[in-house]
Short mmCIF file of C-alpha atoms and ligand atoms in Angstrom, two decimals:
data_model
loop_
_atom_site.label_atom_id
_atom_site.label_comp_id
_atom_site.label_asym_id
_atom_site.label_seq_id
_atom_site.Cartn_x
_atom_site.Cartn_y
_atom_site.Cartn_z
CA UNK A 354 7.60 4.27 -51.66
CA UNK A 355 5.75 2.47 -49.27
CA UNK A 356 5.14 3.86 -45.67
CA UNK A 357 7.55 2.28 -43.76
CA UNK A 358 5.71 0.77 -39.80
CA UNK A 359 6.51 2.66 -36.96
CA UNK A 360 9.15 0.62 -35.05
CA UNK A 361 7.53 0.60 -31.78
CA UNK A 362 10.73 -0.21 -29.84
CA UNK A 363 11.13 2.09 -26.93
CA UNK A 364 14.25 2.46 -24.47
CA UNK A 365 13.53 1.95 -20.61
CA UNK A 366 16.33 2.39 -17.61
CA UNK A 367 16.46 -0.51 -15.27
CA UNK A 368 15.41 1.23 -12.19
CA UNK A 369 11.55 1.90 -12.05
CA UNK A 370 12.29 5.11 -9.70
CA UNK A 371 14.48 6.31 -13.11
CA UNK A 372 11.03 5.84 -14.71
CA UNK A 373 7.86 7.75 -15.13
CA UNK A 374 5.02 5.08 -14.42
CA UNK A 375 1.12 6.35 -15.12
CA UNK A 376 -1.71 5.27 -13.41
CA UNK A 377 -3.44 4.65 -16.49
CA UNK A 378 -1.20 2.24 -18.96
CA UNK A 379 -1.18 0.50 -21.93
CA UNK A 380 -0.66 -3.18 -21.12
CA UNK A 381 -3.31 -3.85 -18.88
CA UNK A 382 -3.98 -7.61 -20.30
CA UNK A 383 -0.28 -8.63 -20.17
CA UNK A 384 0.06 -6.59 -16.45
CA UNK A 385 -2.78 -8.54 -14.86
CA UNK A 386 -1.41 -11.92 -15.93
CA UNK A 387 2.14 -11.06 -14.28
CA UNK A 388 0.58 -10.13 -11.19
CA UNK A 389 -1.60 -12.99 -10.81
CA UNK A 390 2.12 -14.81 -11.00
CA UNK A 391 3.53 -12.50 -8.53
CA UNK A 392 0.56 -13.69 -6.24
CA UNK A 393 0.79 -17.18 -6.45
CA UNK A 394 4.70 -16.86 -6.16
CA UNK A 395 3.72 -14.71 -3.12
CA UNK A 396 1.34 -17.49 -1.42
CA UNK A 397 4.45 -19.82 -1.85
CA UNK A 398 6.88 -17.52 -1.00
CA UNK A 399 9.36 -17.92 -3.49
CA UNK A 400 11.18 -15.49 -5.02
CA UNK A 401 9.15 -15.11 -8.47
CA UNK A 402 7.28 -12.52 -6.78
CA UNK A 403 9.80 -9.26 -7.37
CA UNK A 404 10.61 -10.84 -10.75
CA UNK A 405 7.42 -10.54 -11.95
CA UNK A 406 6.55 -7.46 -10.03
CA UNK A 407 9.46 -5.82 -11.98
CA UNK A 408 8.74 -7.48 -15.95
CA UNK A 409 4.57 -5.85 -15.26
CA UNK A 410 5.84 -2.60 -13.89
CA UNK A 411 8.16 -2.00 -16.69
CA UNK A 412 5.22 -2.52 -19.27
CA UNK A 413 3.49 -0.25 -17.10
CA UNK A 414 5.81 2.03 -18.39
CA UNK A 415 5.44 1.84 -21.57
CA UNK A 416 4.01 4.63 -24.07
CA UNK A 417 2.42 2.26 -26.35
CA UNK A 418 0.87 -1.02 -26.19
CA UNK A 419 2.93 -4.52 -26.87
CA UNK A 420 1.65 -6.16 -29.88
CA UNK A 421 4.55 -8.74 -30.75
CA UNK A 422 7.40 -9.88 -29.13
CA UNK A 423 9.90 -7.14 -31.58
CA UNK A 424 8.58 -4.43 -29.04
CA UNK A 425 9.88 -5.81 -26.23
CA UNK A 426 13.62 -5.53 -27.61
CA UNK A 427 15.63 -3.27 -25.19
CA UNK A 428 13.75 -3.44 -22.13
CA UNK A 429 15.04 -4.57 -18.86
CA UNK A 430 13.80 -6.99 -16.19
CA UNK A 431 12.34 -8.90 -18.96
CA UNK A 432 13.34 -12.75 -18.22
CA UNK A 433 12.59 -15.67 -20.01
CA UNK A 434 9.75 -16.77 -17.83
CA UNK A 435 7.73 -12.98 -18.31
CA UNK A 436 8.67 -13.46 -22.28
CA UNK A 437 7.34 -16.90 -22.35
CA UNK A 438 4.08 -15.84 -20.46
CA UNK A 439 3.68 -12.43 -22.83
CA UNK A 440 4.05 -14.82 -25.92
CA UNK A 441 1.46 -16.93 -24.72
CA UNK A 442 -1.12 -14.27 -24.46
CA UNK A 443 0.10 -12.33 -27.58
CA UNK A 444 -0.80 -15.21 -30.07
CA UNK A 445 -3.57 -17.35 -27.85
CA UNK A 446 -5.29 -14.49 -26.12
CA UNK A 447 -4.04 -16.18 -22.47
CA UNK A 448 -1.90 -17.63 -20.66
CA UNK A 449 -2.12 -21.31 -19.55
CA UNK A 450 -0.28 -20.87 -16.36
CA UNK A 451 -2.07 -17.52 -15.22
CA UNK A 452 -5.49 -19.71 -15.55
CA UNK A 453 -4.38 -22.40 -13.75
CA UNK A 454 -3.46 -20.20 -10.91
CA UNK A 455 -6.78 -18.37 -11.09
CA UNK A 456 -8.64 -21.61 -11.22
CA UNK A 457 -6.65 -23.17 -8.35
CA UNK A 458 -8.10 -24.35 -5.29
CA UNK A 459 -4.83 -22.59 -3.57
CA UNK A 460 -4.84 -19.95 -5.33
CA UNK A 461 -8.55 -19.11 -4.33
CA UNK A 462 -7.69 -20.16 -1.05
CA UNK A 463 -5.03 -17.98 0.09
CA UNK A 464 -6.15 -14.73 -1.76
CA UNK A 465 -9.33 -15.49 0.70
CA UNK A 466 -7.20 -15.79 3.42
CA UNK A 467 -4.51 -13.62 3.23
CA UNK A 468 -7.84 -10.64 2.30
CA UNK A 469 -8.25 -10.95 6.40
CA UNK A 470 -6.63 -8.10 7.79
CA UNK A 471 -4.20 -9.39 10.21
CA UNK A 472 -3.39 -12.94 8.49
CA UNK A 473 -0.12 -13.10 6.44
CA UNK A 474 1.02 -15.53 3.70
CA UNK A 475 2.54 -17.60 6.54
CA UNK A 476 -0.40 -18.14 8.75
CA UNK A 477 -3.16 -18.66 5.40
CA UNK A 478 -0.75 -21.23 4.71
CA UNK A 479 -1.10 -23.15 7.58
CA UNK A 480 -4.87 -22.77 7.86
CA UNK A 481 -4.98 -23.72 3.68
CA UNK A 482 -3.00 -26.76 4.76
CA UNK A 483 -5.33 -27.53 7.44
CA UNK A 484 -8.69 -27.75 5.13
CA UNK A 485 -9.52 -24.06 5.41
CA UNK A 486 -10.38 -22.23 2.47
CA UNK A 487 -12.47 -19.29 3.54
CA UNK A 488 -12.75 -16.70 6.32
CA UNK A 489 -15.89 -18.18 7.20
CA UNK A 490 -13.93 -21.83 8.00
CA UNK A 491 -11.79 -19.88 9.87
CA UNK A 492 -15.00 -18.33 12.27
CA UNK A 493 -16.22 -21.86 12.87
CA UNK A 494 -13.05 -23.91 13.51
CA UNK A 495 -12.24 -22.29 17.02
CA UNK A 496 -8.84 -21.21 16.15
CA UNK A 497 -7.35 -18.86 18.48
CA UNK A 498 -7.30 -15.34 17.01
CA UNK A 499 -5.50 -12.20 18.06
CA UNK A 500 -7.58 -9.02 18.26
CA UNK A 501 -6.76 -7.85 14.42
CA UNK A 502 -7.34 -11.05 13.06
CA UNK A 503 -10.91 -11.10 14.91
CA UNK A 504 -11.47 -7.36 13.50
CA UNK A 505 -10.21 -8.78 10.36
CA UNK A 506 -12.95 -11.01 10.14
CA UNK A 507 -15.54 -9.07 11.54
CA UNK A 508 -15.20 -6.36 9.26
CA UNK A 509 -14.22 -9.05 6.10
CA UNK A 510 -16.36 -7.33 3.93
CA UNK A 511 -16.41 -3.78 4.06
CA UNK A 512 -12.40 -4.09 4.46
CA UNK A 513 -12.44 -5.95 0.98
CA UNK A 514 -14.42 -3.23 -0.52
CA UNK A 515 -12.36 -0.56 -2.15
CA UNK A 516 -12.11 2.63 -0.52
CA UNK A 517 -13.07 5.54 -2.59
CA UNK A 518 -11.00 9.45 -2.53
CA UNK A 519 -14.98 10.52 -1.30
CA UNK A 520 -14.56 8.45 1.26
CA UNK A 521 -10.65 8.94 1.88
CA UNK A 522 -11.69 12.84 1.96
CA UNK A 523 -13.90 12.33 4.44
CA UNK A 524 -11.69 10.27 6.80
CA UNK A 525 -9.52 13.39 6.02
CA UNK A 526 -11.61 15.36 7.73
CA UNK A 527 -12.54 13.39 10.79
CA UNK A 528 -8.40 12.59 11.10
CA UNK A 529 -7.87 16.84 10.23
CA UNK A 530 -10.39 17.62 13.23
CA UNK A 531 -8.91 15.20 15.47
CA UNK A 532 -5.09 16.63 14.99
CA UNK A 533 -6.30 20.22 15.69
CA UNK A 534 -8.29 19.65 18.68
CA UNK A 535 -5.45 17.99 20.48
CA UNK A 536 -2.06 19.89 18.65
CA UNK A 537 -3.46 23.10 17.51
CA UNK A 538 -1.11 23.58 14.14
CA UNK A 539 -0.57 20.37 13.42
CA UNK A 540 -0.73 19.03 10.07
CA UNK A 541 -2.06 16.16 8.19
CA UNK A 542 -1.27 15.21 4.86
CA UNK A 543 -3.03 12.15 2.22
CA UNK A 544 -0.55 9.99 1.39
CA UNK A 545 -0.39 6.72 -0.37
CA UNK A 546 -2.38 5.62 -3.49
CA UNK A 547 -4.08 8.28 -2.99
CA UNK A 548 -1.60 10.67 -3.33
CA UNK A 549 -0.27 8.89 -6.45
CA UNK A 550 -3.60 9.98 -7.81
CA UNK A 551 -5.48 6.70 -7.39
CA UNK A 552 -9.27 6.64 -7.71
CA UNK A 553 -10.04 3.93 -4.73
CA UNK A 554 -7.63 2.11 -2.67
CA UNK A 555 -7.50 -0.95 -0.24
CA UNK A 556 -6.71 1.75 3.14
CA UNK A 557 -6.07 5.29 3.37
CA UNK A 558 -2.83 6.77 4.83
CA UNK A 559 -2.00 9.84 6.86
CA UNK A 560 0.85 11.65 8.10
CA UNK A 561 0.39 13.88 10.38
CA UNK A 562 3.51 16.34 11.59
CA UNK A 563 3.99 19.59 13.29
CA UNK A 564 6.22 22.89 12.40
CA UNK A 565 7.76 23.06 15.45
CA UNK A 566 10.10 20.20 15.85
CA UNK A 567 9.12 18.15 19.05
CA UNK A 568 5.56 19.39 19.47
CA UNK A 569 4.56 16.18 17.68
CA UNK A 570 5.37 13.97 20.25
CA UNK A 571 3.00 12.13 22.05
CA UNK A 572 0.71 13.01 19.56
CA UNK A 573 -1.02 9.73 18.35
CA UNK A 574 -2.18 8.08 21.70
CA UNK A 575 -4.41 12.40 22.28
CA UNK A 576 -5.38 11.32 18.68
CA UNK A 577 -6.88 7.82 19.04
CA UNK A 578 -8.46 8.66 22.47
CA UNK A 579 -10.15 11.97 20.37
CA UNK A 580 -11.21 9.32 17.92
CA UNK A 581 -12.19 6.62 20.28
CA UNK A 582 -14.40 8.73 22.46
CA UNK A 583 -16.52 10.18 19.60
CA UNK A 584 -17.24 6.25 18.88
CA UNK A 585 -14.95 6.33 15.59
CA UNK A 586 -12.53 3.61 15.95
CA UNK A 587 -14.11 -0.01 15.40
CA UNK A 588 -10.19 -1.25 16.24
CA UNK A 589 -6.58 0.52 16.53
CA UNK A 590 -3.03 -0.82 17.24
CA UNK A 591 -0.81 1.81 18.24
CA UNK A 592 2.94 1.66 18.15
CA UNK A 593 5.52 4.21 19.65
CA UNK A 594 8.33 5.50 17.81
CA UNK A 595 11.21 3.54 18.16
CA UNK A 596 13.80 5.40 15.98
CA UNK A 597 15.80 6.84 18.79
CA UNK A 598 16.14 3.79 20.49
CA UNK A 599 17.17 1.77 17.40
CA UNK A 600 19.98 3.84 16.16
CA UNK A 601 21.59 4.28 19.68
CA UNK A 602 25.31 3.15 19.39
CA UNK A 603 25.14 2.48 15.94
CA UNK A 604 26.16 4.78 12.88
CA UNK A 605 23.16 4.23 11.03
CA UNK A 606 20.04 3.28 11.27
CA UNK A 607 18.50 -0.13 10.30
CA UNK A 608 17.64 -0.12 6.73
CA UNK A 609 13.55 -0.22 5.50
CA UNK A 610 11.70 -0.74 8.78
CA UNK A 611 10.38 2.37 9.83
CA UNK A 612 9.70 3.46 13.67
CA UNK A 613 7.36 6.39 13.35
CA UNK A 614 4.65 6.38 15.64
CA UNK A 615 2.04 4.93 14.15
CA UNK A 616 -1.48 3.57 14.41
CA UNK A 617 -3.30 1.07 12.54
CA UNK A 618 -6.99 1.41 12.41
CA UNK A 619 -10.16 0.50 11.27
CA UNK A 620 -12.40 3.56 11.24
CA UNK A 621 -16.24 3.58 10.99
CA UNK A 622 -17.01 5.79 8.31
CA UNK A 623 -20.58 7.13 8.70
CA UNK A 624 -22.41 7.32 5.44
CA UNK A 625 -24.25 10.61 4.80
CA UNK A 626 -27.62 9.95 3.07
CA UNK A 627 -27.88 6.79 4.57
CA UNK A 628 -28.72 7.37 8.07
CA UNK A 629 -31.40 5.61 10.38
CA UNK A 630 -33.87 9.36 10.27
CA UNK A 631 -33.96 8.58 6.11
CA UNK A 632 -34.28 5.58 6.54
CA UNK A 633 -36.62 4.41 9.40
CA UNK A 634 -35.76 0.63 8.72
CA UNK A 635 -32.15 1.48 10.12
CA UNK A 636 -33.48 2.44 13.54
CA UNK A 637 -35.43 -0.97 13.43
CA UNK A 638 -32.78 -2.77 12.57
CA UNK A 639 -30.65 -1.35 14.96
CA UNK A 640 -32.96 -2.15 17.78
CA UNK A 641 -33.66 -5.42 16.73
CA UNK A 642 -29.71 -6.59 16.36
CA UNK A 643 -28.02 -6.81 19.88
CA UNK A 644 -24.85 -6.64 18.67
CA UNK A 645 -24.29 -3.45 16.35
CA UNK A 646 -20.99 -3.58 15.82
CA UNK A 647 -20.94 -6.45 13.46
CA UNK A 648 -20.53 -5.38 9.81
CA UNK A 649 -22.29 -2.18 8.51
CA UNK A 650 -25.61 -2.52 8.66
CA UNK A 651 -27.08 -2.71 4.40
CA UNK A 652 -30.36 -1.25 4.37
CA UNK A 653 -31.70 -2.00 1.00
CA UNK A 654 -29.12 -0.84 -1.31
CA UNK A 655 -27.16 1.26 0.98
CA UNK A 656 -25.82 1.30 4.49
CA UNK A 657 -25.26 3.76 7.19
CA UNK A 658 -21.62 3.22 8.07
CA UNK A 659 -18.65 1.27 6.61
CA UNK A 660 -15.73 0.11 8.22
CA UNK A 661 -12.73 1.59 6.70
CA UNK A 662 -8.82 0.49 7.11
CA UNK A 663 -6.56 4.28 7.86
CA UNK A 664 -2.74 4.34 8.72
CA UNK A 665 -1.61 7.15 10.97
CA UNK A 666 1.93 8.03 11.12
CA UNK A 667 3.34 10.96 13.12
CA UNK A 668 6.86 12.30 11.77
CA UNK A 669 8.82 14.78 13.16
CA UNK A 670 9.27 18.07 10.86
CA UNK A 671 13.02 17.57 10.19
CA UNK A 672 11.96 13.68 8.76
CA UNK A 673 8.83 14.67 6.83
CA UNK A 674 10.12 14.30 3.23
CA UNK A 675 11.93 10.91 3.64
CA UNK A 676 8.53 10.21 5.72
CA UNK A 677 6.36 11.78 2.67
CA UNK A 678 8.29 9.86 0.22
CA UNK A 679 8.13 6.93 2.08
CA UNK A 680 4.92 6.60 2.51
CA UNK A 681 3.70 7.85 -1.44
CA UNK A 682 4.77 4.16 -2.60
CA UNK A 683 4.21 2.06 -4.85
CA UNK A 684 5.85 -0.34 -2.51
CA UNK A 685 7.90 -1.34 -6.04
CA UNK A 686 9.35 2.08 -6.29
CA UNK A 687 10.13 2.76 -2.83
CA UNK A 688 11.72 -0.79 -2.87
CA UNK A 689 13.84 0.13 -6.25
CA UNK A 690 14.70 4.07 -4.78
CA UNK A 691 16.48 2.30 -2.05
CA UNK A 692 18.12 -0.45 -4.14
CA UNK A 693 19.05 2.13 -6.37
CA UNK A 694 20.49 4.49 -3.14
CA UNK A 695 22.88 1.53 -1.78
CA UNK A 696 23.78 -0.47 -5.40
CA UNK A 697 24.36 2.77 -7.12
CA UNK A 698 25.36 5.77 -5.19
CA UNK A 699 26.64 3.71 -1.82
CA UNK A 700 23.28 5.52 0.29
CA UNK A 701 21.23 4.38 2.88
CA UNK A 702 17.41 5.13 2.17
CA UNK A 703 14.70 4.96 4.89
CA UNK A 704 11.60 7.30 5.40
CA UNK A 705 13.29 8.73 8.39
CA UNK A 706 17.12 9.79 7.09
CA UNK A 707 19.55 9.08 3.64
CA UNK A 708 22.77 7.96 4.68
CA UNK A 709 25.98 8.83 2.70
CA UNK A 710 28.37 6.34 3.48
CA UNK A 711 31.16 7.84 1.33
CA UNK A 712 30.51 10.96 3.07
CA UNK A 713 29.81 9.32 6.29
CA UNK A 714 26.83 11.72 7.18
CA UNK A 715 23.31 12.25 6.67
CA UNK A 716 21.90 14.43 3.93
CA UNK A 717 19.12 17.13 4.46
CA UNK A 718 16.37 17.32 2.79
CA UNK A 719 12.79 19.48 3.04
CA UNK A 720 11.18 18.45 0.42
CA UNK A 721 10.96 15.43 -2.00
CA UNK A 722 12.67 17.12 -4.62
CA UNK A 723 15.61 17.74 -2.62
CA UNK A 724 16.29 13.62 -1.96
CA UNK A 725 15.93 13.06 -5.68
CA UNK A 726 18.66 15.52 -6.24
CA UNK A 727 21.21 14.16 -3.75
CA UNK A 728 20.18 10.31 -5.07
CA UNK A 729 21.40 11.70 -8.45
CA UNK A 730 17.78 11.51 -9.76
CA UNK A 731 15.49 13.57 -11.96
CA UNK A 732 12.29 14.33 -10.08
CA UNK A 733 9.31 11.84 -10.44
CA UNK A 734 5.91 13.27 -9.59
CA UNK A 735 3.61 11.18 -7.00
CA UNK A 736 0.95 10.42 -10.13
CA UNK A 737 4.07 8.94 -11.86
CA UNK A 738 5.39 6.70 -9.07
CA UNK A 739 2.99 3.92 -10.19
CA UNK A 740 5.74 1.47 -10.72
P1 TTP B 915 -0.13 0.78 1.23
O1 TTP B 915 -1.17 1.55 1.94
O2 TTP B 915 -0.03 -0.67 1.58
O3 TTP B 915 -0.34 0.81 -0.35
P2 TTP B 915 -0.91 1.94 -1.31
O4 TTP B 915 -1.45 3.09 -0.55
O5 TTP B 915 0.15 2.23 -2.31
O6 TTP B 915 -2.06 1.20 -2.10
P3 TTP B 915 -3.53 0.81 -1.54
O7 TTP B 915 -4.49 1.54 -2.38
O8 TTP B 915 -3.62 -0.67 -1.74
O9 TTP B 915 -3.61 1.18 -0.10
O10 TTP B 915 1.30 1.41 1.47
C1 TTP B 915 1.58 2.78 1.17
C2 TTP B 915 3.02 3.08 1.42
O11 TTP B 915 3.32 3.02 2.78
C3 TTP B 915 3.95 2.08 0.77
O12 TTP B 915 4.55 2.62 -0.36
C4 TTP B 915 5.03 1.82 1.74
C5 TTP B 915 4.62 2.54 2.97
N1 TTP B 915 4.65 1.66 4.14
C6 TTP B 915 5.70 1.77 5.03
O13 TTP B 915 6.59 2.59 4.84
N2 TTP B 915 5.75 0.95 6.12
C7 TTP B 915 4.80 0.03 6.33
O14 TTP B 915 4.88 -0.71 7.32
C8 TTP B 915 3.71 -0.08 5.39
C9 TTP B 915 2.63 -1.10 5.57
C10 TTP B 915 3.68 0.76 4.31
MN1 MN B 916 -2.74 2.77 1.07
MN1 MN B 917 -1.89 -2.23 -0.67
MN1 MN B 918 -1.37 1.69 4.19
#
């Protein structure tokens, strides 16, 4: 008898927090092309973008790799547009819509653009529109900036140049020092890609909490001013928590948003090895450039700081798993845990609280495991939460 082929048809539920997604994956080829469509439905802001975010992370699931169109049978979020694209690059090696977007002038455009920190889709729109294409036309046409979009593009490079866990460690550190100096027994915790067991990332996320319920308020402005008097902080934007507030004479609070305290920053990472006393051409350089704060300095092939994007959150104890979850991402599975809360258990998810409204009270939880257990849930790990 002859060996019969494997049928490589595999199973998957529709919600990607009901699935365990790798970092490492089979279906890198067909993955990229979806989101380079998720993009450019992004940078027009139609709604193709979660449709395609949803048909790539379910290959991303996948324990083997697709090779014709049979394997696809069973799987969910697959619509006709995702098939037709997958065919395309299953018999011609690419897909004629995914190059087009890559070679677009818009396309090109508005990844530039929207790669400043500070600029949305909205406002690289309106700049595209008006003949701009890169962050350099956008230095020289004497638009009006706020203060992040001027970090944004004084710090365009190194902010476009992943961020490795070296790195992320080291920001640890700095961030760890910072939290004990001002709130003896406070803790911080790597969250993010990072946590999910990414190798580099675009930023590097923190939360920072404290045992004793209460303690941790107040926290983040002692934090930034440790930070900003050591000569750390190339830029922050701090905002107070606004949760209280918020939920006052209402049952429940708003859905998504969160209202931690919280700081966005741009730290500047100092490079060990690559300081002006090894190399003496730093300390000319230095002297030579009045303005020092503009880009790190390269000095041959290496550079003695880099400016690095961190998020600092500050959660009270009693919130730290919803805030922990919360803040582990992907932003696709965090998006489908809380569809999944309100279309199929009647919840309300956020990263401060879940909301029973059967029950009509919160549910307690002090640890992740805990809030996949009352969402009906088996337990995904963070290095499997790469929906
Ligand atoms: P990001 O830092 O944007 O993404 P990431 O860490 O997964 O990947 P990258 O390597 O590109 O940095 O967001 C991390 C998580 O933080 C995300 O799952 C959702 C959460 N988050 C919020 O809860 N509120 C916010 O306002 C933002 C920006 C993120
Ligand atoms: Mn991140
Ligand atoms: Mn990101
Ligand atoms: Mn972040």
């Amino acid at each position: 008898a002859e060996p019969r082929p494997i049928a490589m048809v595999t199973t998957l539920n529709g919600y990607a927090c009901q699935r365990r997604t790798p970092l490492q994956h089979h279906n890198a080829v067909l993955t990229d092309a979806l989101l380079v469509l998720a993009e450019k439905a992004e940078f027009s802001e139609n709604e193709g973008r979660s449709v395609a975010l949803r048909a790539a992370s379910v290959l991303k699931a996948l324990p083997h790799t697709v090779i014709n169109m049979e394997n696809l049978q069973g799987l969910p979020c697959l619509g006709e547009h995702s098939q037709r694209v997958i065919k395309e690059i299953l018999e011609d090696g690419k897909s004629r819509e995914v190059e087009a977007a890559l070679h677009s002038e818009q396309y090109q455009a508005m990844k530039a653009l929207t790669g400043i920190f500070g600029v949305g889709v909205k406002t690289a729109d309106r700049w595209f529109r008006e003949g701009l294409r890169h962050p350099s036309d956008v230095a020289s046409s004497g638009h009006r900036l706020n203060h992040t979009q001027q970090a944004g593009i004084q710090h365009y490079d190194d902010l476009n140049m992943p961020v490795t866990k070296a790195e992320a460690d080291a920001i640890g550190q700095i961030v760890k020092e910072a939290v004990q100096a001002v709130l003896p027994g406070a803790e911080i915790i790597l969250t993010g890609g990072f946590r999910r067991g990414k190798p580099t990332g675009h930023d590097v996320d923190f939360l920072i909490t404290h045992p004793e319920e209460g303690k941790e308020e107040g926290l983040m402005p002692k934090v930034v001013s440790w930070l900003e008097a050591r000569g750390l902080l190339l830029y922050q934007k701090t905002n107070r928590n606004s949760y209280l507030e918020a939920t006052e004479g209402s049952a429940r609070p708003p859905n998504n948003m969160d209202r931690f305290e919280r700081s966005f920053s741009i730290f500047r990472l100092d490079m060990p090895g690559a300081g002006p006393e090894r190399h003496p051409q730093a300390a000319l350089l230095e002297q030579a450039q009045d303005d020092s704060s503009v880009g790190g300095r390269r000095v041959g092939e290496s550079w003695d700081w880099k400016a690095v994007r961190v998020d600092l959150v500050v959660t009270p104890f009693s919130q730290f798993a919803f805030a922990l979850l919360g803040w582990t991402g992907s932003q696709l599975f965090e998006r489908e845990l809380r569809r999944w809360a309100g279309q199929e258990k009647h919840m309300s998810l956020s990263s401060h609280a879940l909301y029973d409204s059967k029950q009509k009270r919160y549910l307690r939880a002090s640890c992740e495991e805990e809030i996949f257990a009352h969402l009906g849930l088996e337990f995904i790990p963070p290095c499997e939460r790469n929906a």
